[in-house]
Coordinates of C-alpha atoms in Angstrom, one line a residue:
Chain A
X1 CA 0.0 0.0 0.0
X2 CA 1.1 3.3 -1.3
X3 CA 0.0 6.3 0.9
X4 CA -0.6 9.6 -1.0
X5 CA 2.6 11.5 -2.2
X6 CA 2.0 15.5 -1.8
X7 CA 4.7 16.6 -4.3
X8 CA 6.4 13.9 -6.4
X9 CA 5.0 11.7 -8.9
X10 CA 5.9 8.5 -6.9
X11 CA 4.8 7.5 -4.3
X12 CA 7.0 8.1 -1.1
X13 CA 5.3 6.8 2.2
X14 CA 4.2 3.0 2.0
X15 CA 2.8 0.8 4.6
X16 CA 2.7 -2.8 4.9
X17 CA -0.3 -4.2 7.2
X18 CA 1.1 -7.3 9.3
X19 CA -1.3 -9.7 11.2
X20 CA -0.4 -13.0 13.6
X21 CA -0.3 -16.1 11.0
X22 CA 0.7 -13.7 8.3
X23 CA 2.4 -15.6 5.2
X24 CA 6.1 -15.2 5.2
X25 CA 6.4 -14.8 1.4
X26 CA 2.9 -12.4 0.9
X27 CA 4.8 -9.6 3.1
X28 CA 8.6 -10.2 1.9
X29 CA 8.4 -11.0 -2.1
X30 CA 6.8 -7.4 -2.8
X31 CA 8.8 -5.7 -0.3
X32 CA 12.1 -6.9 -1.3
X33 CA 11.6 -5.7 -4.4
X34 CA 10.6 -2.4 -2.9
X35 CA 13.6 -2.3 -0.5
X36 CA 15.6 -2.2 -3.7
X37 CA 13.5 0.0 -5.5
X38 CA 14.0 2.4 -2.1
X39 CA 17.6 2.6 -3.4
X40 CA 16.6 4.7 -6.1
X41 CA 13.7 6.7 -4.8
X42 CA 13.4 8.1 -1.8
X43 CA 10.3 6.2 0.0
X44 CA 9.6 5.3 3.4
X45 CA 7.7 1.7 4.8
X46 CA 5.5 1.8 7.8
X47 CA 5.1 -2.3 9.1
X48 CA 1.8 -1.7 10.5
X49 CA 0.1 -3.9 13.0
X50 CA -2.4 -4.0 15.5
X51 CA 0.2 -3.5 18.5
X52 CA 3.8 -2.9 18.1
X53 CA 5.2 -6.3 19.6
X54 CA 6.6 -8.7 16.7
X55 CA 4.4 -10.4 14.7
X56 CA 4.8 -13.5 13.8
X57 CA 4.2 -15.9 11.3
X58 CA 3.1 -18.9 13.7
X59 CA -0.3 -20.4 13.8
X60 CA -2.1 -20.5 17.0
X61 CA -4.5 -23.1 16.1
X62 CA -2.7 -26.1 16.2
X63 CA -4.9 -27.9 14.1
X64 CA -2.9 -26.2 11.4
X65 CA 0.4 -27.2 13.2
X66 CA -0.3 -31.0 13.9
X67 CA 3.4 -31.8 14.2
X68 CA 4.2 -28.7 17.0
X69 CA 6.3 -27.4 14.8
X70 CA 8.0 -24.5 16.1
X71 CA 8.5 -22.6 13.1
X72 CA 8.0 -19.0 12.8
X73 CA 9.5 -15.7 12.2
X74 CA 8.5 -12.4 13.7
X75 CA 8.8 -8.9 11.8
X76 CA 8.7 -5.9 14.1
X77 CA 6.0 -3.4 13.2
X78 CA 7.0 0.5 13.5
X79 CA 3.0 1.3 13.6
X80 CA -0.1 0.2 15.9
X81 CA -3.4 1.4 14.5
X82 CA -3.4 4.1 16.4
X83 CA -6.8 3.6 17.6
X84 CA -7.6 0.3 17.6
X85 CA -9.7 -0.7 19.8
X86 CA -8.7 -2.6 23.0
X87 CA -10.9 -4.9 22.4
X88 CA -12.5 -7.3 19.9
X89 CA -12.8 -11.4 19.1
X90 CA -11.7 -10.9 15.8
X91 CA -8.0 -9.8 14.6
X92 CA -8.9 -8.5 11.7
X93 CA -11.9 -6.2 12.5
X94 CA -9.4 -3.3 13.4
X95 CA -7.0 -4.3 10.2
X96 CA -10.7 -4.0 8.2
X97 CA -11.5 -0.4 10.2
X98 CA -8.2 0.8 9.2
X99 CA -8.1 -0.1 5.3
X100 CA -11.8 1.3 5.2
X101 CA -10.9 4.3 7.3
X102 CA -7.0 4.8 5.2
X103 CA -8.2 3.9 1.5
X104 CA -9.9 7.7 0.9
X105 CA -6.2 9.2 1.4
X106 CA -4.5 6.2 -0.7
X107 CA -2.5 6.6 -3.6
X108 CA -2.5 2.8 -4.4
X109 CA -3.8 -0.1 -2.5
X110 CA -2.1 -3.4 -2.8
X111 CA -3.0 -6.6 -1.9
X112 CA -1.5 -10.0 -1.7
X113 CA -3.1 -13.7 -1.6
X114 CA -6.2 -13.6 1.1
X115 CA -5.1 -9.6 2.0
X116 CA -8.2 -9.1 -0.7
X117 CA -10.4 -10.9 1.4
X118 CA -9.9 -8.0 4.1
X119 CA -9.9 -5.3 1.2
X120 CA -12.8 -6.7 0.1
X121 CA -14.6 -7.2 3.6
X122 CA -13.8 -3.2 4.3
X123 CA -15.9 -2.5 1.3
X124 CA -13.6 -0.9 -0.9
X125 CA -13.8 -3.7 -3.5
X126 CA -17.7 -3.4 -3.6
X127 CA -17.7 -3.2 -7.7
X128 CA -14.4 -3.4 -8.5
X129 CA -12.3 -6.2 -10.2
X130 CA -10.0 -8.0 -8.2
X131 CA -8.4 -11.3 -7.3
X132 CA -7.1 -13.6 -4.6
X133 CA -5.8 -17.0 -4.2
X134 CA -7.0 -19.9 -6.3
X135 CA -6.8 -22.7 -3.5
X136 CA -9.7 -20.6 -1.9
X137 CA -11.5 -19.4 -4.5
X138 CA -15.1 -20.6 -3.2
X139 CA -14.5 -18.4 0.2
X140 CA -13.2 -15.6 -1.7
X141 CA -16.5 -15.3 -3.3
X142 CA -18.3 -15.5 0.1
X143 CA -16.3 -12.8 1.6
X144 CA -16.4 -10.1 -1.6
X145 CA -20.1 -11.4 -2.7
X146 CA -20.2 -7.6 -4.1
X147 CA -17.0 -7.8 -6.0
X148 CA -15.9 -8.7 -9.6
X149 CA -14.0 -11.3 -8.7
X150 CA -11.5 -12.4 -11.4
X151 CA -11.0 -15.8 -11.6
X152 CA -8.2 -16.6 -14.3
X153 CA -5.8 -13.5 -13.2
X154 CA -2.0 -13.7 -11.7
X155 CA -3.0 -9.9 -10.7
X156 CA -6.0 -7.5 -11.2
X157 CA -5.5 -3.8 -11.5
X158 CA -8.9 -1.7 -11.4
X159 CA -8.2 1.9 -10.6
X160 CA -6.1 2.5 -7.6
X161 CA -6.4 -0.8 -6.3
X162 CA -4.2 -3.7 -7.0
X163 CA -4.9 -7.4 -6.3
X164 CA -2.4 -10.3 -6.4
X165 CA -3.2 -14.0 -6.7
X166 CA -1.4 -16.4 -4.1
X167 CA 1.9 -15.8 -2.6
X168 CA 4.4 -15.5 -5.4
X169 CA 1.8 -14.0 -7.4
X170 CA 2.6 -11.1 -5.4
X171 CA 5.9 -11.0 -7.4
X172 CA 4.8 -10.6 -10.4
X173 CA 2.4 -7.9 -9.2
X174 CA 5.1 -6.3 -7.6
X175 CA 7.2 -5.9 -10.7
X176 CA 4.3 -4.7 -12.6
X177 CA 3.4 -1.8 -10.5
X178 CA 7.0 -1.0 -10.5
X179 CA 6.5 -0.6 -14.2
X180 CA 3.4 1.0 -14.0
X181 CA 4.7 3.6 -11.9
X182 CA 8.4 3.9 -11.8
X183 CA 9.0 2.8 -15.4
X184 CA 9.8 -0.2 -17.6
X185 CA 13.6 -0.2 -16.9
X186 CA 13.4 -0.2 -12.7
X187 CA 11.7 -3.5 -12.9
X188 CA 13.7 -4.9 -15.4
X189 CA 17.1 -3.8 -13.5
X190 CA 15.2 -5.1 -10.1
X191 CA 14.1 -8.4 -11.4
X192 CA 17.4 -8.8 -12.9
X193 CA 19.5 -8.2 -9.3
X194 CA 17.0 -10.4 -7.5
X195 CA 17.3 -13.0 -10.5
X196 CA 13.5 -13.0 -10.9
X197 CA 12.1 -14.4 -14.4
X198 CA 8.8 -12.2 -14.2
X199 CA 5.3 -13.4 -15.6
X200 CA 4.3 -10.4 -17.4
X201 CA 0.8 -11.0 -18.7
X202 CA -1.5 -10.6 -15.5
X203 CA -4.2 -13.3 -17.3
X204 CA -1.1 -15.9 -16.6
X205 CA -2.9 -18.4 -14.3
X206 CA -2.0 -22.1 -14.5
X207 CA -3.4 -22.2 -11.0
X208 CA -6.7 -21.2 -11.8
X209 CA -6.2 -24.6 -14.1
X210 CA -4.7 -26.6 -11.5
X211 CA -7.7 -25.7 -9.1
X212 CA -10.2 -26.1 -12.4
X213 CA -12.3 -22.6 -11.6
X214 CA -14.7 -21.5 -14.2
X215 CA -13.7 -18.3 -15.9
X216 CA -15.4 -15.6 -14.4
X217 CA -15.2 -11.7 -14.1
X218 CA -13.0 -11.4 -17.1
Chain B
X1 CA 20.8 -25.0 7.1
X2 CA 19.3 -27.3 8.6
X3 CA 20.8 -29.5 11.8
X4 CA 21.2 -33.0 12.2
X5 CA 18.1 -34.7 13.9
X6 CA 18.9 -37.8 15.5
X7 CA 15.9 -39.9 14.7
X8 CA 14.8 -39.2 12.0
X9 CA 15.3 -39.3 8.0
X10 CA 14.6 -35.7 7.3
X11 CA 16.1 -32.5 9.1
X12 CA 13.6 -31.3 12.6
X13 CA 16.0 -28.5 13.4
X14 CA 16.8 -25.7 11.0
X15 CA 18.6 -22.6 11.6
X16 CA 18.8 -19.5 9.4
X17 CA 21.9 -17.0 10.1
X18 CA 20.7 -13.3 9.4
X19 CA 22.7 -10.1 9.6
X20 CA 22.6 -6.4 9.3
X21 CA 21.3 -5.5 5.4
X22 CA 20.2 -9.2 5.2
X23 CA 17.7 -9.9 1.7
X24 CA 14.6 -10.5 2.6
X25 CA 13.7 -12.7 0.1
X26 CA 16.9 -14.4 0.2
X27 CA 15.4 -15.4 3.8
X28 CA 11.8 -15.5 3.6
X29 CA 11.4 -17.0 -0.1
X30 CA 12.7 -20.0 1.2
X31 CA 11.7 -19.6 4.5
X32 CA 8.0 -19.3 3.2
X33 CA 8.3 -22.5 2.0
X34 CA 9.8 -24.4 4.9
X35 CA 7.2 -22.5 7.0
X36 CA 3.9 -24.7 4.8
X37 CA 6.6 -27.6 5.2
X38 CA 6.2 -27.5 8.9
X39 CA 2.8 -28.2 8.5
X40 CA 3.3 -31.8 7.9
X41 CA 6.8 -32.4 9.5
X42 CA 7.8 -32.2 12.9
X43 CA 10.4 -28.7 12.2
X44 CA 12.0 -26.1 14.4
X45 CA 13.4 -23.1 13.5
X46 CA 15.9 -20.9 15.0
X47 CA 17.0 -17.5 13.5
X48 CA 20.5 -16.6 14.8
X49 CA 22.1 -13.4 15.1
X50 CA 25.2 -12.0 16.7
X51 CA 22.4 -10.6 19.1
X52 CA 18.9 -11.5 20.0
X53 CA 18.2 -7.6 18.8
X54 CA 16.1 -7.1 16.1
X55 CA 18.2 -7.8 12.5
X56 CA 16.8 -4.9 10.0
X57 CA 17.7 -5.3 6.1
X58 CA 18.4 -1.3 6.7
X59 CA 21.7 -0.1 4.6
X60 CA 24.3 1.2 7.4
X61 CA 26.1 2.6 4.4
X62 CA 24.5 5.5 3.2
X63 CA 26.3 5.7 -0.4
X64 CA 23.3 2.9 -0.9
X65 CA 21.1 4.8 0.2
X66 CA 21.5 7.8 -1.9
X67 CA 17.7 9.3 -0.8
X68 CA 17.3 8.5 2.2
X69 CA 14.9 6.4 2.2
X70 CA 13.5 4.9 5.4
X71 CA 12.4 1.3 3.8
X72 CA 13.5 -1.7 6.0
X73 CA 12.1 -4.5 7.6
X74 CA 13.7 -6.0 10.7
X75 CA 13.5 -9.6 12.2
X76 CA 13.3 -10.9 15.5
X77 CA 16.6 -13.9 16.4
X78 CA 15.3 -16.5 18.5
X79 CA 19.0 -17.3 19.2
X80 CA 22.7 -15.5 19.1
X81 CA 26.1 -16.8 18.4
X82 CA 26.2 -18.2 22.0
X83 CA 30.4 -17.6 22.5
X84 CA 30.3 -14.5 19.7
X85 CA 32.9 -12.6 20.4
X86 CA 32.4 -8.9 21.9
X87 CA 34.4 -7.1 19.8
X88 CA 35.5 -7.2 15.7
X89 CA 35.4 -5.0 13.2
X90 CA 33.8 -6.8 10.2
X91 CA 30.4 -8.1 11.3
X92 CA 30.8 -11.2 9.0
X93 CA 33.5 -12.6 11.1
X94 CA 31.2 -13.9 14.2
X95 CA 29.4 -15.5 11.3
X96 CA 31.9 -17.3 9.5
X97 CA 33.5 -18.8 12.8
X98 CA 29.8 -19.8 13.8
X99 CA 29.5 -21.7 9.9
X100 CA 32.7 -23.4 10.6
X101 CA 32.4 -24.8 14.0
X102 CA 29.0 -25.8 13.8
X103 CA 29.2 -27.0 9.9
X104 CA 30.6 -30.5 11.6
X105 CA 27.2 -31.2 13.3
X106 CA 25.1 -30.3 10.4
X107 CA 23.1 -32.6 8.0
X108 CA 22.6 -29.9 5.2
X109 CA 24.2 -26.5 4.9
X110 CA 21.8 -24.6 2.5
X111 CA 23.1 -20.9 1.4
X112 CA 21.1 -18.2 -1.1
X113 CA 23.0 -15.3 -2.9
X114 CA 26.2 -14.6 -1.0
X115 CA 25.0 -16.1 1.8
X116 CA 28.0 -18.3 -0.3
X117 CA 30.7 -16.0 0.4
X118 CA 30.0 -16.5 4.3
X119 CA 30.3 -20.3 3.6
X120 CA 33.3 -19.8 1.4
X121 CA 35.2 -18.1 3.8
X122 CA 34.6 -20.5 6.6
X123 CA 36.5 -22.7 4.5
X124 CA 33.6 -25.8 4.3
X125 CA 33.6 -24.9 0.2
X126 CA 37.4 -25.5 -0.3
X127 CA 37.7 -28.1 -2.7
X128 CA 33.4 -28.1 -3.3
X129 CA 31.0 -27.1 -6.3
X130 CA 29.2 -23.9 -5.2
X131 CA 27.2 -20.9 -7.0
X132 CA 26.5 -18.0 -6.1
X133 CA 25.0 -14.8 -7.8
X134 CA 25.6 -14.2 -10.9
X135 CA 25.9 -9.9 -11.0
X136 CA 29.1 -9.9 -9.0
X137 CA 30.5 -13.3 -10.1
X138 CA 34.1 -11.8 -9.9
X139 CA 34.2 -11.0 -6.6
X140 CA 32.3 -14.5 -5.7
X141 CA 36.1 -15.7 -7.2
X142 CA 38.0 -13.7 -5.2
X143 CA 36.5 -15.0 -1.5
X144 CA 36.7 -18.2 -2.3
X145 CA 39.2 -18.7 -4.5
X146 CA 39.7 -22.7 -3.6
X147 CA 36.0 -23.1 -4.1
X148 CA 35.0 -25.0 -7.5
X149 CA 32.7 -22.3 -8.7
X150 CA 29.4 -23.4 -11.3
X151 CA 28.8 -19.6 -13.1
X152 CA 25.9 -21.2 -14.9
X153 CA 23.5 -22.7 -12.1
X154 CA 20.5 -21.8 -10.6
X155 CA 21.8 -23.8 -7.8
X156 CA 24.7 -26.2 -7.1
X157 CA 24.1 -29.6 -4.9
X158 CA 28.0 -31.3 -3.5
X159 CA 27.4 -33.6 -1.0
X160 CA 25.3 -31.9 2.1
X161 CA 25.9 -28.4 0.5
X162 CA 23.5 -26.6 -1.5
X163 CA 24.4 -23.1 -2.8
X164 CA 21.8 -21.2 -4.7
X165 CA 22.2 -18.5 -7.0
X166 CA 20.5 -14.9 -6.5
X167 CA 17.9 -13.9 -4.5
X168 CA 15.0 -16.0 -5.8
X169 CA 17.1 -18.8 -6.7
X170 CA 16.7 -19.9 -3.1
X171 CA 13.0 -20.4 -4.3
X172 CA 14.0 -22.9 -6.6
X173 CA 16.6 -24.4 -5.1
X174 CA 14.6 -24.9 -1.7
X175 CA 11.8 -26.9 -3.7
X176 CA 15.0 -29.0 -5.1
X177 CA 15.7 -29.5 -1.3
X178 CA 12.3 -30.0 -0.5
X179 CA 11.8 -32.7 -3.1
X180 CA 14.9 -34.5 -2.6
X181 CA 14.2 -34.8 1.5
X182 CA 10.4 -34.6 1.7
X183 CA 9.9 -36.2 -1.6
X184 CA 8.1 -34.5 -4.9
X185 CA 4.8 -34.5 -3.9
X186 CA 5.5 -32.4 -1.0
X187 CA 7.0 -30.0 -3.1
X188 CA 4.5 -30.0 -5.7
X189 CA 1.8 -29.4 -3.4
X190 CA 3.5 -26.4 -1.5
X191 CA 4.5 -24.7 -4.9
X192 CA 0.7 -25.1 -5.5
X193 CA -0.1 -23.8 -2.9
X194 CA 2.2 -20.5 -2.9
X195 CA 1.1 -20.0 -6.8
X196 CA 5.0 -20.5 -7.7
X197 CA 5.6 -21.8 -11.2
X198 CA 9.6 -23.6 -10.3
X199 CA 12.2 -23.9 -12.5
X200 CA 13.5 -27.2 -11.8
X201 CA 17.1 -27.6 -14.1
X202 CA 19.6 -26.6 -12.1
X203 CA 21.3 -25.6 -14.9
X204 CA 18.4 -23.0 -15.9
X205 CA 20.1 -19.8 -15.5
X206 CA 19.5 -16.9 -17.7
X207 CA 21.2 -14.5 -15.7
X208 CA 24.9 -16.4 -16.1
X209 CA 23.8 -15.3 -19.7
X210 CA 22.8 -11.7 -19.0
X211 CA 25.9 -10.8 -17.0
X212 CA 27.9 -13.0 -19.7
X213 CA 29.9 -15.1 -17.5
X214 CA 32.1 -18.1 -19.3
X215 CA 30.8 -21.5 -18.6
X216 CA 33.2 -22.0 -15.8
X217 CA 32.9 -25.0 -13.1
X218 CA 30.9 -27.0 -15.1

């Protein structure tokens, strides 16, 4: 997510939103390519989460973790929500306040994997094109039943708002709004240092195949 | 890396070394994928620093940093280098003494980028086939200069030492691990799962080509 630049063309202040379970992969493909990218531009990341102790990537229903792994890693957020409130049964209610409550003063909004469900259950999706994850793609369609959901996409890009498919996808997505908005040549030099072979058509979407969804929203 | 478990055929304790200015995909691209594999294996993971302070991917040096941009992530260890010592002047060194004593006791030592250099210099490549990445292949010569160095390789398997190249190389090379411990199906299903299309010949390497290296190692 790209806050709102006052006087450059780029965008300068970015914000990542970090939950408990988060995947690993979601948060750090996209912003390694940023980090680089921050080498030539000047920008600034905000991890945001709902309190500032580390967040980590463990799940804490261990019906997902049958072996007890103990497996994680913890980034350490340099935001809280600010106002979130001290209270609530459900993580992501505040996460959902605060995209619905940030979005108006968003240059960009960009989402990986499920991060669309919470895009989408904050309303700003309501008829808009978008995607998520194709291993889901049945509960994606419960929690956006107002969205264009786009089944056969590696990314979806409808005005300010970009979606990624699952995980990786968020690579690709990443490169192409590095293209989109800082030009042709920075994701080519990017995807060349992090020796990334980019898909650069966004219908690309064997796992939309693989998970045999009917083609809809395109 | 991952450590020697006593009873059983594939690794249970894995450890990842992280520094000051790490990659974060060289980390969490693999990392993302061992974290689904802990799913269905019995893993643990420690993160070792020289301290248990957060480990930010933050630039000290500010000639890389031309614009001052305040874009970094930062880790949490879950374990430091135990006997580091207090003082040093190159940050690398605690690191490379910590590769070579504990290298001994290890069942896989598994490297992305230059993580290679850190292995090279703790001597455990001397004599071994290694990659590293490919856009400062010279200097990869120079550290280890009694390493057997592959300059076309996505990644590099000799004996219980894998070496990938850049940055998302680890990607492909920790499917390669995961299919050669875990068995193909497990890493089928967990590139499935994070939408990642893998390039499976080691010897798929474009960007040997782009930074026109001579076949060398091969």
């Amino acid at each position: 997510m790209a806050e709102k630049s006052s006087s450059t063309q780029v965008p300068v202040d970015f914000g990542i939103l970090v939950f408990p379970t988060f995947q690993a992969l979601d948060a750090f493909g996209p912003l390694d390519a940023l980090n680089m990218l921050s080498k030539d531009f000047p920008m600034n990341l905000s991890i945001i989460a709902r309190t500032l102790d580390p967040v980590s990537t463990k799940h804490r229903d261990t019906s997902l973790n049958p072996f007890g792994s103990n497996f994680a890693e913890s980034v350490v957020p340099t935001h809280d929500f600010n106002s979130a409130p001290p209270l609530g049964s459900d993580d992501l209610d505040p996460m959902i306040d605060f995209v619905k409550r940030t979005y108006p003063s968003l240059k960009y909004i960009f989402t990986v994997c499920t991060g669309s469900w919470i895009a989408a259950r904050s309303g700003i999706l309501d008829g808009r094109r978008a995607t998520s994850n194709k291993s889901a793609w049945g509960d994606t369609k419960t929690v956006g039943p107002n969205v264009k959901w786009v089944s056969h996409a590696r990314w979806v890009v409808d005005g300010n708002i970009w979606t990624a498919s699952g995980v990786s996808a968020g690579l690709d997505a990443v490169f192409a709004f590095i293209q989109e908005v800082y030009g042709a040549e920075q994701a080519k030099k990017i995807a060349a240092d992090l020796e990334y072979e980019r898909h650069e058509d966004p219908s690309w979407d064997p796992f939309a195949e693989m998970y045999n969804l009917p083609k809809e929203g395109i």
